[in-house]
């Protein structure tokens, strides 16, 4: 098996990365191969699923044409700037170009120590590897830009973590690039203007080829736009990233680094799952503001390239000021679609706010409430609709609101069946509920039983359809099933 690597990041100056080889593991085994993604990249899924594939997936076997590196970056972690982070447990194997000419990084995560490891062991426990696989692929199926998961493998060795030894794992991650806001900060804090300029043209060329090259403000505007859309999409499905540090924000606009992330069940804007986020910095309702703050840090890094600092600062600030509106516009557009409207009108603001208030007050499930609206919009729902569709009902307190919503729906021109269909395409029936994700991971890690992991992964490939015979994956947790905290586990 060969992979047609076409590496460009290694052609950047030496100080952008450290060349280093992945570790070696005695007994690697494949847990799951992403067949569709493998084919898209021109890789043979059957080979990936073999012993040789396992050796490749954990880094034992570095294929010809691969030039493994750990990339350098900095970042603001929970608001504190750390001038040097870098890939401490990840090896970028190289880049491949898919059948549509799109370029992707292939990276191993959990593949051993690098020159950036500091005191870390360079390893990843299997649990977080499975969580990232599951949730990143679920996000993709929900239509949200994200890094992808090609392979999850176990290493056969134990890693030591605070709760004792755990089985180790490696994730083969695929991303449009791994250029983070923190990558820019890395050069900015070193006053490395040449480095910043090289990175800017590289990022523009790779992600925004139609835009003016070498223009920091152009790049900033483009990234702000993608981040506005991205975070709006998170809000629309109730996704809580959990660690929105600037080193976890990509200039490509993909979601990256699935640590203690989770999806909201009952609507509560203060929802936080991450066990390390004690003050709720990265709570659901704070995500737009944090994205804005991260972009202000990005602007600060770009400003180091200015010839005329005042002029550039005012341009960057203008973009920055427009960010909350852009995000809000994207969110409202998405909410209009979720509610079945063609566009979001000014008066819809109140309708939406009242709905969210009711949801919060009655602790109503965010996902199922919107899905239910799709069903209520349909005058003649399919006779063969699975019964689970009825597992949710609005409390009577919604009657007045539902009446207002129906009245508003009458302004829409499309026939109601069409409206309902369009609503089903944006209101998922099933999301990766935290208690189910935890259960799947526990079965795998504690008992080597991967059935729940595979089932959940497969069901989440079609989140806009009710899965047959899996009502338990649709329903929100009963009070005794709820998992309130997720651990970084790194
Ligand atoms: P993360 O929390 O995964 O975004 O990682 C933050 C930083 O910590 C990055 O520089 C990682 O490379 C580093 N890091 C996380 N876990 C490990 C580990 N087990 N060994 C070495 N470095 C790590
Ligand atoms: Mg990270």
Short mmCIF file of C-alpha atoms and ligand atoms in Angstrom, two decimals:
data_model
loop_
_atom_site.label_atom_id
_atom_site.label_comp_id
_atom_site.label_asym_id
_atom_site.label_seq_id
_atom_site.Cartn_x
_atom_site.Cartn_y
_atom_site.Cartn_z
CA UNK A 1 0.00 0.00 0.00
CA UNK A 2 1.26 3.45 -0.86
CA UNK A 3 -0.17 6.85 -0.10
CA UNK A 4 0.40 9.59 -2.58
CA UNK A 5 1.67 12.21 -0.16
CA UNK A 6 2.03 15.74 -1.46
CA UNK A 7 3.59 17.68 1.40
CA UNK A 8 3.68 21.46 1.46
CA UNK A 9 3.88 22.38 5.16
CA UNK A 10 7.36 20.86 5.41
CA UNK A 11 8.48 23.28 2.72
CA UNK A 12 7.85 26.16 5.09
CA UNK A 13 10.89 27.33 7.08
CA UNK A 14 12.40 24.89 9.59
CA UNK A 15 11.19 26.84 12.59
CA UNK A 16 7.55 26.07 11.73
CA UNK A 17 7.86 22.50 12.96
CA UNK A 18 10.13 19.76 14.27
CA UNK A 19 10.73 16.68 12.19
CA UNK A 20 10.19 13.66 14.44
CA UNK A 21 9.18 10.03 14.22
CA UNK A 22 6.13 8.53 15.91
CA UNK A 23 6.60 6.02 18.73
CA UNK A 24 6.35 2.28 18.30
CA UNK A 25 3.67 0.13 19.91
CA UNK A 26 3.83 -3.63 20.43
CA UNK A 27 0.29 -4.65 19.83
CA UNK A 28 -1.78 -2.19 17.79
CA UNK A 29 -5.30 -3.08 16.75
CA UNK A 30 -7.82 -1.35 14.56
CA UNK A 31 -11.00 -0.31 16.32
CA UNK A 32 -12.71 1.36 13.40
CA UNK A 33 -11.92 2.49 9.88
CA UNK A 34 -13.90 5.24 8.22
CA UNK A 35 -14.59 3.59 4.91
CA UNK A 36 -16.18 6.55 3.14
CA UNK A 37 -13.43 8.94 4.14
CA UNK A 38 -10.74 6.42 3.19
CA UNK A 39 -12.22 6.11 -0.29
CA UNK A 40 -12.52 9.87 -0.65
CA UNK A 41 -8.79 10.14 0.05
CA UNK A 42 -7.94 7.32 -2.33
CA UNK A 43 -6.92 4.94 0.47
CA UNK A 44 -7.91 1.29 0.57
CA UNK A 45 -10.20 0.72 3.56
CA UNK A 46 -9.48 -3.00 3.56
CA UNK A 47 -5.79 -2.36 3.86
CA UNK A 48 -6.39 0.13 6.65
CA UNK A 49 -8.39 -2.53 8.46
CA UNK A 50 -5.49 -5.01 8.33
CA UNK A 51 -2.47 -5.63 10.52
CA UNK A 52 -0.43 -3.40 8.26
CA UNK A 53 -3.10 -0.75 8.48
CA UNK A 54 -2.91 -0.91 12.28
CA UNK A 55 0.88 -0.51 12.12
CA UNK A 56 0.33 2.54 9.93
CA UNK A 57 -2.43 3.97 12.13
CA UNK A 58 -0.40 4.03 15.34
CA UNK A 59 2.79 5.20 13.65
CA UNK A 60 4.81 1.98 13.74
CA UNK A 61 5.07 2.02 10.01
CA UNK A 62 5.88 5.31 8.34
CA UNK A 63 5.03 4.99 4.66
CA UNK A 64 7.23 6.20 1.89
CA UNK A 65 6.60 9.83 1.03
CA UNK A 66 5.53 10.68 4.57
CA UNK A 67 7.67 13.22 6.40
CA UNK A 68 6.41 13.20 9.97
CA UNK A 69 6.48 16.50 11.83
CA UNK A 70 5.14 18.10 14.98
CA UNK A 71 3.94 21.63 14.28
CA UNK A 72 4.82 24.65 16.42
CA UNK A 73 2.10 26.82 17.92
CA UNK A 74 1.24 28.95 20.92
CA UNK A 75 -2.16 29.71 22.39
CA UNK A 76 -4.39 31.32 24.96
CA UNK A 77 -5.54 28.60 27.32
CA UNK A 78 -8.48 29.66 29.47
CA UNK A 79 -7.40 33.23 28.87
CA UNK A 80 -3.72 32.75 29.76
CA UNK A 81 -1.23 33.11 26.97
CA UNK A 82 1.22 30.24 26.59
CA UNK A 83 4.00 31.19 24.14
CA UNK A 84 4.96 27.62 23.35
CA UNK A 85 2.62 24.67 22.97
CA UNK A 86 3.04 22.73 19.71
CA UNK A 87 2.07 19.15 18.91
CA UNK A 88 3.16 17.32 22.04
CA UNK A 89 1.52 14.06 21.12
CA UNK A 90 0.70 14.31 17.45
CA UNK A 91 2.60 13.63 14.25
CA UNK A 92 1.54 15.07 10.96
CA UNK A 93 2.36 12.39 8.42
CA UNK A 94 1.82 14.55 5.39
CA UNK A 95 -0.83 15.84 3.00
CA UNK A 96 -2.98 14.14 0.42
CA UNK A 97 -5.12 15.61 -2.33
CA UNK A 98 -8.54 13.98 -2.79
CA UNK A 99 -10.41 13.23 -6.01
CA UNK A 100 -11.84 16.75 -6.04
CA UNK A 101 -8.47 18.41 -5.65
CA UNK A 102 -8.97 19.23 -1.96
CA UNK A 103 -5.89 19.04 0.21
CA UNK A 104 -5.94 17.33 3.61
CA UNK A 105 -3.46 16.76 6.42
CA UNK A 106 -3.18 13.25 7.79
CA UNK A 107 -2.18 13.39 11.42
CA UNK A 108 -1.71 10.83 14.16
CA UNK A 109 -2.87 11.89 17.61
CA UNK A 110 -1.50 9.95 20.57
CA UNK A 111 1.50 8.67 18.64
CA UNK A 112 4.23 9.47 21.15
CA UNK A 113 6.49 12.19 22.41
CA UNK A 114 7.78 15.05 20.28
CA UNK A 115 10.15 17.95 20.97
CA UNK A 116 7.02 19.85 22.16
CA UNK A 117 5.89 17.28 24.72
CA UNK A 118 7.29 19.05 27.79
CA UNK A 119 6.27 16.82 30.69
CA UNK A 120 3.56 14.98 28.79
CA UNK A 121 3.88 11.34 27.77
CA UNK A 122 2.83 11.93 24.16
CA UNK A 123 0.08 9.33 24.56
CA UNK A 124 -3.69 9.40 24.31
CA UNK A 125 -6.02 7.15 26.27
CA UNK A 126 -8.40 5.16 24.10
CA UNK A 127 -11.51 6.78 25.64
CA UNK A 128 -10.83 10.30 24.32
CA UNK A 129 -9.79 8.82 20.95
CA UNK A 130 -13.19 7.13 20.65
CA UNK A 131 -14.98 10.28 21.79
CA UNK A 132 -13.23 12.34 19.12
CA UNK A 133 -13.97 9.76 16.45
CA UNK A 134 -17.64 9.61 17.35
CA UNK A 135 -18.32 13.28 17.79
CA UNK A 136 -16.24 14.60 14.91
CA UNK A 137 -17.99 12.22 12.53
CA UNK A 138 -21.38 13.11 14.01
CA UNK A 139 -20.60 16.79 13.45
CA UNK A 140 -19.68 16.05 9.85
CA UNK A 141 -22.97 14.24 9.31
CA UNK A 142 -24.79 17.23 10.82
CA UNK A 143 -23.21 19.36 8.10
CA UNK A 144 -20.84 21.22 10.42
CA UNK A 145 -17.27 21.89 9.24
CA UNK A 146 -14.93 19.70 11.23
CA UNK A 147 -11.74 17.71 11.19
CA UNK A 148 -12.52 14.09 10.39
CA UNK A 149 -11.58 10.74 11.83
CA UNK A 150 -10.07 8.17 9.51
CA UNK A 151 -9.07 5.44 11.97
CA UNK A 152 -9.34 4.75 15.68
CA UNK A 153 -6.79 2.21 16.89
CA UNK A 154 -5.79 0.80 20.25
CA UNK A 155 -2.07 0.62 20.96
CA UNK A 156 -2.08 -2.41 23.23
CA UNK A 157 -0.26 -0.48 25.95
CA UNK A 158 -1.56 1.19 29.07
CA UNK A 159 -1.21 4.90 29.66
CA UNK A 160 -1.05 6.33 33.14
CA UNK A 161 -3.60 8.95 34.03
CA UNK A 162 -4.88 10.39 37.30
CA UNK A 163 -7.46 7.61 37.69
CA UNK A 164 -4.89 4.87 37.13
CA UNK A 165 -3.82 3.00 34.01
CA UNK A 166 -6.04 3.06 30.93
CA UNK A 167 -5.71 1.46 27.51
CA UNK A 168 -3.96 3.70 25.01
CA UNK A 169 -5.17 4.69 21.57
CA UNK A 170 -4.29 6.67 18.47
CA UNK A 171 -6.63 8.63 16.25
CA UNK A 172 -5.81 9.19 12.60
CA UNK A 173 -7.18 12.65 12.04
CA UNK A 174 -7.83 14.33 8.73
CA UNK A 175 -8.04 18.11 8.49
CA UNK A 176 -7.99 20.76 5.81
CA UNK A 177 -4.98 22.00 7.73
CA UNK A 178 -3.78 22.31 11.28
CA UNK A 179 -3.08 26.04 11.13
CA UNK A 180 -4.45 27.50 14.32
CA UNK A 181 -4.90 31.05 15.56
CA UNK A 182 -2.19 29.93 17.99
CA UNK A 183 0.17 29.21 15.08
CA UNK A 184 0.08 32.92 14.24
CA UNK A 185 0.54 33.81 17.90
CA UNK A 186 3.64 31.62 18.00
CA UNK A 187 5.42 33.83 15.48
CA UNK A 188 3.93 37.08 16.76
CA UNK A 189 5.23 36.61 20.30
CA UNK A 190 8.69 35.98 18.84
CA UNK A 191 8.48 39.17 16.74
CA UNK A 192 9.04 36.92 13.75
CA UNK A 193 7.48 39.07 11.05
CA UNK A 194 8.91 36.98 8.21
CA UNK A 195 7.38 33.88 9.75
CA UNK A 196 4.02 35.63 10.08
CA UNK A 197 4.12 36.72 6.46
CA UNK A 198 5.01 33.26 5.24
CA UNK A 199 2.22 31.76 7.29
CA UNK A 200 -0.28 34.34 6.06
CA UNK A 201 0.42 33.66 2.41
CA UNK A 202 0.46 29.93 3.00
CA UNK A 203 -2.91 30.04 4.80
CA UNK A 204 -4.47 32.28 2.16
CA UNK A 205 -3.18 30.13 -0.63
CA UNK A 206 -4.39 26.94 0.98
CA UNK A 207 -7.77 28.03 2.32
CA UNK A 208 -8.76 31.15 0.46
CA UNK A 209 -7.09 30.86 -2.95
CA UNK A 210 -9.51 33.31 -4.57
CA UNK A 211 -8.56 36.13 -2.24
CA UNK A 212 -5.75 38.61 -2.50
CA UNK A 213 -2.51 36.92 -1.45
CA UNK A 214 -0.34 38.16 1.42
CA UNK A 215 -2.96 40.47 2.85
CA UNK A 216 -3.41 39.96 6.60
CA UNK A 217 -6.68 41.90 6.75
CA UNK A 218 -8.11 39.80 3.91
CA UNK A 219 -7.20 36.65 5.80
CA UNK A 220 -8.67 38.02 9.01
CA UNK A 221 -11.94 38.90 7.36
CA UNK A 222 -12.21 35.48 5.74
CA UNK A 223 -11.44 33.62 8.97
CA UNK A 224 -13.88 35.79 10.93
CA UNK A 225 -16.54 34.91 8.42
CA UNK A 226 -15.98 31.18 8.66
CA UNK A 227 -15.80 31.28 12.45
CA UNK A 228 -19.04 33.27 12.62
CA UNK A 229 -20.78 30.60 10.56
CA UNK A 230 -19.13 27.77 12.45
CA UNK A 231 -20.03 28.92 15.94
CA UNK A 232 -23.56 29.76 14.77
CA UNK A 233 -23.87 26.15 13.62
CA UNK A 234 -22.66 24.90 16.99
CA UNK A 235 -25.33 26.98 18.71
CA UNK A 236 -28.01 25.67 16.38
CA UNK A 237 -27.41 22.05 17.38
CA UNK A 238 -26.48 22.68 21.03
CA UNK A 239 -22.84 21.67 20.65
CA UNK A 240 -20.55 22.77 23.45
CA UNK A 241 -16.89 22.57 22.48
CA UNK A 242 -15.55 22.86 25.98
CA UNK A 243 -12.01 24.12 25.27
CA UNK A 244 -12.19 27.09 22.92
CA UNK A 245 -8.55 28.04 23.45
CA UNK A 246 -6.91 29.88 20.55
CA UNK A 247 -4.77 26.82 19.85
CA UNK A 248 -8.02 24.96 19.22
CA UNK A 249 -9.30 27.43 16.61
CA UNK A 250 -8.41 26.69 13.01
CA UNK A 251 -8.10 29.31 10.28
CA UNK A 252 -9.78 26.84 7.91
CA UNK A 253 -12.99 27.24 9.93
CA UNK A 254 -13.21 23.58 10.90
CA UNK A 255 -14.06 22.44 14.41
CA UNK A 256 -11.01 20.84 16.04
CA UNK A 257 -9.98 19.08 19.24
CA UNK A 258 -12.83 17.17 20.68
CA UNK A 259 -11.90 17.01 24.34
CA UNK A 260 -14.56 17.47 26.97
CA UNK A 261 -17.15 18.48 24.37
CA UNK A 262 -20.80 17.44 24.53
CA UNK A 263 -24.27 18.21 23.24
CA UNK A 264 -26.89 19.94 25.34
CA UNK A 265 -29.97 17.96 26.34
CA UNK A 266 -32.54 20.22 28.05
CA UNK A 267 -32.12 23.78 26.90
CA UNK A 268 -30.01 25.73 29.35
CA UNK A 269 -27.75 28.49 28.07
CA UNK A 270 -25.38 28.05 31.00
CA UNK A 271 -24.64 24.44 30.17
CA UNK A 272 -21.02 23.42 30.78
CA UNK A 273 -19.83 19.83 30.71
CA UNK A 274 -16.08 20.17 30.94
CA UNK A 275 -14.80 19.22 34.36
CA UNK A 276 -11.89 21.63 34.04
CA UNK A 277 -14.05 24.63 33.11
CA UNK A 278 -14.95 25.54 36.67
CA UNK A 279 -16.10 29.06 35.94
CA UNK A 280 -18.06 28.24 32.81
CA UNK A 281 -15.80 30.29 30.55
CA UNK A 282 -16.75 28.02 27.66
CA UNK A 283 -20.44 27.53 28.51
CA UNK A 284 -22.94 27.25 25.65
CA UNK A 285 -24.04 30.88 25.79
CA UNK A 286 -20.44 32.16 25.98
CA UNK A 287 -19.24 30.50 22.78
CA UNK A 288 -20.00 33.45 20.45
CA UNK A 289 -18.27 35.90 22.80
CA UNK A 290 -15.26 33.63 23.21
CA UNK A 291 -14.91 33.23 19.44
CA UNK A 292 -14.92 37.02 19.25
CA UNK A 293 -12.25 37.28 21.93
CA UNK A 294 -10.12 34.64 20.21
CA UNK A 295 -10.35 36.62 16.99
CA UNK A 296 -9.18 39.73 18.82
CA UNK A 297 -6.10 37.74 19.80
CA UNK A 298 -5.68 36.71 16.17
CA UNK A 299 -5.91 40.37 15.12
CA UNK A 300 -3.24 41.24 17.67
CA UNK A 301 -0.90 38.68 16.14
CA UNK A 302 -1.55 39.84 12.57
CA UNK A 303 -0.94 43.44 13.57
CA UNK A 304 2.74 42.63 14.04
CA UNK A 305 3.00 42.62 10.24
CA UNK A 306 1.79 46.22 9.88
CA UNK A 307 3.83 48.84 8.07
CA UNK A 308 1.35 51.45 9.18
CA UNK A 309 0.06 50.20 12.50
CA UNK A 310 -2.78 52.71 12.97
CA UNK A 311 -4.19 52.06 9.52
CA UNK A 312 -4.09 48.30 9.86
CA UNK A 313 -5.45 48.35 13.37
CA UNK A 314 -8.49 50.30 12.29
CA UNK A 315 -9.14 47.83 9.47
CA UNK A 316 -8.82 44.85 11.77
CA UNK A 317 -11.05 46.50 14.33
CA UNK A 318 -13.72 47.11 11.77
CA UNK A 319 -13.82 43.42 10.93
CA UNK A 320 -13.77 42.53 14.60
CA UNK A 321 -16.66 44.85 15.36
CA UNK A 322 -18.76 43.25 12.65
CA UNK A 323 -18.20 39.75 14.04
CA UNK A 324 -21.06 39.57 16.57
CA UNK A 325 -23.53 40.73 13.92
CA UNK A 326 -22.23 38.26 11.38
CA UNK A 327 -22.55 35.43 13.85
CA UNK A 328 -26.01 36.56 14.91
CA UNK A 329 -27.13 36.83 11.27
CA UNK A 330 -25.91 33.32 10.61
CA UNK A 331 -27.61 32.04 13.75
CA UNK A 332 -30.89 33.75 12.87
CA UNK A 333 -30.81 32.40 9.36
CA UNK A 334 -30.29 28.93 10.79
CA UNK A 335 -33.04 29.42 13.37
CA UNK A 336 -35.43 30.56 10.66
CA UNK A 337 -34.81 27.26 8.86
CA UNK A 338 -35.23 25.30 12.07
CA UNK A 339 -38.58 27.01 12.62
CA UNK A 340 -39.69 26.45 9.03
CA UNK A 341 -39.48 30.06 7.85
CA UNK A 342 -37.98 31.25 4.60
CA UNK A 343 -36.23 34.13 6.29
CA UNK A 344 -35.77 35.55 9.74
CA UNK A 345 -37.89 38.66 10.16
CA UNK A 346 -37.40 41.23 12.82
CA UNK A 347 -40.53 40.17 14.68
CA UNK A 348 -39.28 36.57 14.70
CA UNK A 349 -36.74 37.63 17.31
CA UNK A 350 -39.46 37.73 19.94
CA UNK A 351 -40.99 34.46 18.84
CA UNK A 352 -37.62 32.76 19.11
CA UNK A 353 -36.74 34.36 22.43
CA UNK A 354 -40.10 33.25 23.86
CA UNK A 355 -39.53 29.71 22.65
CA UNK A 356 -36.10 29.55 24.23
CA UNK A 357 -37.46 31.02 27.46
CA UNK A 358 -40.16 28.39 27.59
CA UNK A 359 -37.64 25.65 26.88
CA UNK A 360 -35.38 26.85 29.62
CA UNK A 361 -38.22 27.22 32.10
CA UNK A 362 -39.67 23.78 31.42
CA UNK A 363 -36.29 22.10 30.88
CA UNK A 364 -37.36 20.89 27.49
CA UNK A 365 -35.00 18.90 25.30
CA UNK A 366 -33.48 21.26 22.71
CA UNK A 367 -33.07 18.68 19.94
CA UNK A 368 -36.42 16.92 20.25
CA UNK A 369 -38.37 20.17 20.63
CA UNK A 370 -37.20 21.41 17.25
CA UNK A 371 -37.68 18.01 15.68
CA UNK A 372 -41.21 17.97 17.03
CA UNK A 373 -41.91 21.28 15.34
CA UNK A 374 -41.04 19.68 12.01
CA UNK A 375 -43.62 17.00 12.70
CA UNK A 376 -46.24 19.50 13.78
CA UNK A 377 -45.67 21.43 10.56
CA UNK A 378 -46.69 18.39 8.56
CA UNK A 379 -50.45 18.05 8.14
CA UNK A 380 -50.13 14.42 7.06
CA UNK A 381 -47.04 12.85 8.54
CA UNK A 382 -45.96 9.56 7.03
CA UNK A 383 -48.05 6.68 8.19
CA UNK A 384 -44.86 4.67 8.65
CA UNK A 385 -43.18 7.24 10.81
CA UNK A 386 -41.63 5.36 13.68
CA UNK A 387 -43.48 5.72 16.90
CA UNK A 388 -40.43 7.14 18.62
CA UNK A 389 -41.29 10.38 16.87
CA UNK A 390 -43.97 10.69 19.49
CA UNK A 391 -41.67 10.18 22.44
CA UNK A 392 -41.64 13.93 22.88
CA UNK A 393 -44.58 16.24 23.50
CA UNK A 394 -44.66 19.93 24.28
CA UNK A 395 -46.09 20.74 27.70
CA UNK A 396 -49.47 22.59 27.64
CA UNK A 397 -47.67 25.83 28.48
CA UNK A 398 -46.59 25.89 24.83
CA UNK A 399 -50.11 26.12 23.40
CA UNK A 400 -50.07 29.86 23.03
CA UNK A 401 -46.57 29.86 21.55
CA UNK A 402 -47.46 27.07 19.11
CA UNK A 403 -50.47 29.05 18.00
CA UNK A 404 -48.29 32.10 17.27
CA UNK A 405 -45.79 29.91 15.41
CA UNK A 406 -48.51 28.33 13.26
CA UNK A 407 -49.84 31.76 12.41
CA UNK A 408 -46.37 32.85 11.32
CA UNK A 409 -45.95 29.65 9.28
CA UNK A 410 -49.01 30.60 7.23
CA UNK A 411 -46.97 33.44 5.72
CA UNK A 412 -44.70 30.91 4.06
CA UNK A 413 -45.48 30.12 0.47
CA UNK A 414 -44.25 26.55 0.25
CA UNK A 415 -46.77 23.73 0.84
CA UNK A 416 -46.65 22.51 4.43
CA UNK A 417 -45.34 19.07 3.55
CA UNK A 418 -42.39 20.73 1.87
CA UNK A 419 -41.80 23.00 4.84
CA UNK A 420 -41.86 20.02 7.16
CA UNK A 421 -39.38 18.15 4.98
CA UNK A 422 -37.03 21.10 4.94
CA UNK A 423 -37.32 21.34 8.72
CA UNK A 424 -36.44 17.67 9.08
CA UNK A 425 -33.27 18.34 7.14
CA UNK A 426 -32.03 20.84 9.71
CA UNK A 427 -33.52 19.52 12.95
CA UNK A 428 -31.71 16.30 13.84
CA UNK A 429 -33.64 13.37 15.27
CA UNK A 430 -30.56 11.99 16.95
CA UNK A 431 -27.41 13.59 18.37
CA UNK A 432 -24.49 12.11 20.31
CA UNK A 433 -26.07 12.29 23.73
CA UNK A 434 -23.45 12.45 26.39
CA UNK A 435 -24.75 9.53 28.44
CA UNK A 436 -24.74 7.32 25.35
CA UNK A 437 -21.27 8.45 24.32
CA UNK A 438 -20.00 7.68 27.82
CA UNK A 439 -21.67 4.31 27.84
CA UNK A 440 -20.13 3.38 24.49
CA UNK A 441 -16.69 4.46 25.69
CA UNK A 442 -17.01 2.65 29.00
CA UNK A 443 -17.99 -0.60 27.31
CA UNK A 444 -15.00 -0.29 24.99
CA UNK A 445 -12.40 0.74 27.53
CA UNK A 446 -13.48 -1.38 30.47
CA UNK A 447 -14.67 -4.50 28.69
CA UNK A 448 -13.20 -4.35 25.22
CA UNK A 449 -16.79 -4.41 23.93
CA UNK A 450 -17.10 -2.10 20.94
CA UNK A 451 -20.67 -2.88 19.94
CA UNK A 452 -22.24 0.25 21.43
CA UNK A 453 -19.47 2.41 19.93
CA UNK A 454 -20.03 1.01 16.44
CA UNK A 455 -23.82 1.22 16.70
CA UNK A 456 -23.76 4.81 17.90
CA UNK A 457 -21.24 5.81 15.24
CA UNK A 458 -23.37 4.23 12.52
CA UNK A 459 -26.65 5.70 13.74
CA UNK A 460 -25.05 9.15 13.83
CA UNK A 461 -24.16 8.89 10.15
CA UNK A 462 -27.82 9.77 9.48
CA UNK A 463 -28.77 12.18 12.24
CA UNK A 464 -31.79 13.55 10.39
CA UNK A 465 -33.55 10.20 10.34
CA UNK A 466 -35.01 8.28 13.23
CA UNK A 467 -32.92 5.17 13.59
CA UNK A 468 -34.94 1.99 13.59
CA UNK A 469 -34.90 -0.04 16.78
CA UNK A 470 -32.78 2.44 18.67
CA UNK A 471 -35.19 4.56 20.61
CA UNK A 472 -32.68 4.63 23.48
CA UNK A 473 -30.29 6.68 21.32
CA UNK A 474 -32.97 9.25 20.54
CA UNK A 475 -34.25 9.91 24.03
CA UNK A 476 -32.66 12.38 26.42
CA UNK A 477 -31.24 10.89 29.61
CA UNK A 478 -33.51 10.04 32.50
CA UNK A 479 -32.37 11.94 35.62
CA UNK A 480 -30.37 8.94 36.84
CA UNK A 481 -28.67 8.53 33.46
CA UNK A 482 -27.48 12.10 32.96
CA UNK A 483 -23.74 12.68 32.76
CA UNK A 484 -23.01 16.21 33.89
CA UNK A 485 -19.25 16.28 33.56
CA UNK A 486 -16.91 15.27 30.80
CA UNK A 487 -13.20 14.94 31.37
CA UNK A 488 -10.44 16.06 29.12
CA UNK A 489 -8.75 12.79 29.88
CA UNK A 490 -5.63 13.78 28.02
P1 LIG B 1 -5.11 19.88 23.92
O1 LIG B 1 -5.67 19.99 25.29
O2 LIG B 1 -5.23 18.50 23.33
O3 LIG B 1 -5.62 20.93 22.99
O4 LIG B 1 -3.54 20.11 24.09
C1 LIG B 1 -2.97 21.27 24.59
C2 LIG B 1 -1.47 21.15 24.55
O5 LIG B 1 -1.01 20.11 25.43
C3 LIG B 1 -0.89 20.83 23.19
O6 LIG B 1 0.34 21.48 23.06
C4 LIG B 1 -0.72 19.33 23.26
O7 LIG B 1 0.24 18.86 22.36
C5 LIG B 1 -0.26 19.15 24.70
N1 LIG B 1 -0.57 17.81 25.20
C6 LIG B 1 -1.79 17.33 25.55
N2 LIG B 1 -1.69 16.06 25.99
C7 LIG B 1 -0.40 15.70 25.90
C8 LIG B 1 0.34 14.52 26.21
N3 LIG B 1 -0.26 13.43 26.69
N4 LIG B 1 1.66 14.54 26.01
C9 LIG B 1 2.29 15.64 25.53
N5 LIG B 1 1.66 16.78 25.24
C10 LIG B 1 0.33 16.83 25.41
MG1 LIG B 2 -5.50 21.35 21.12
#
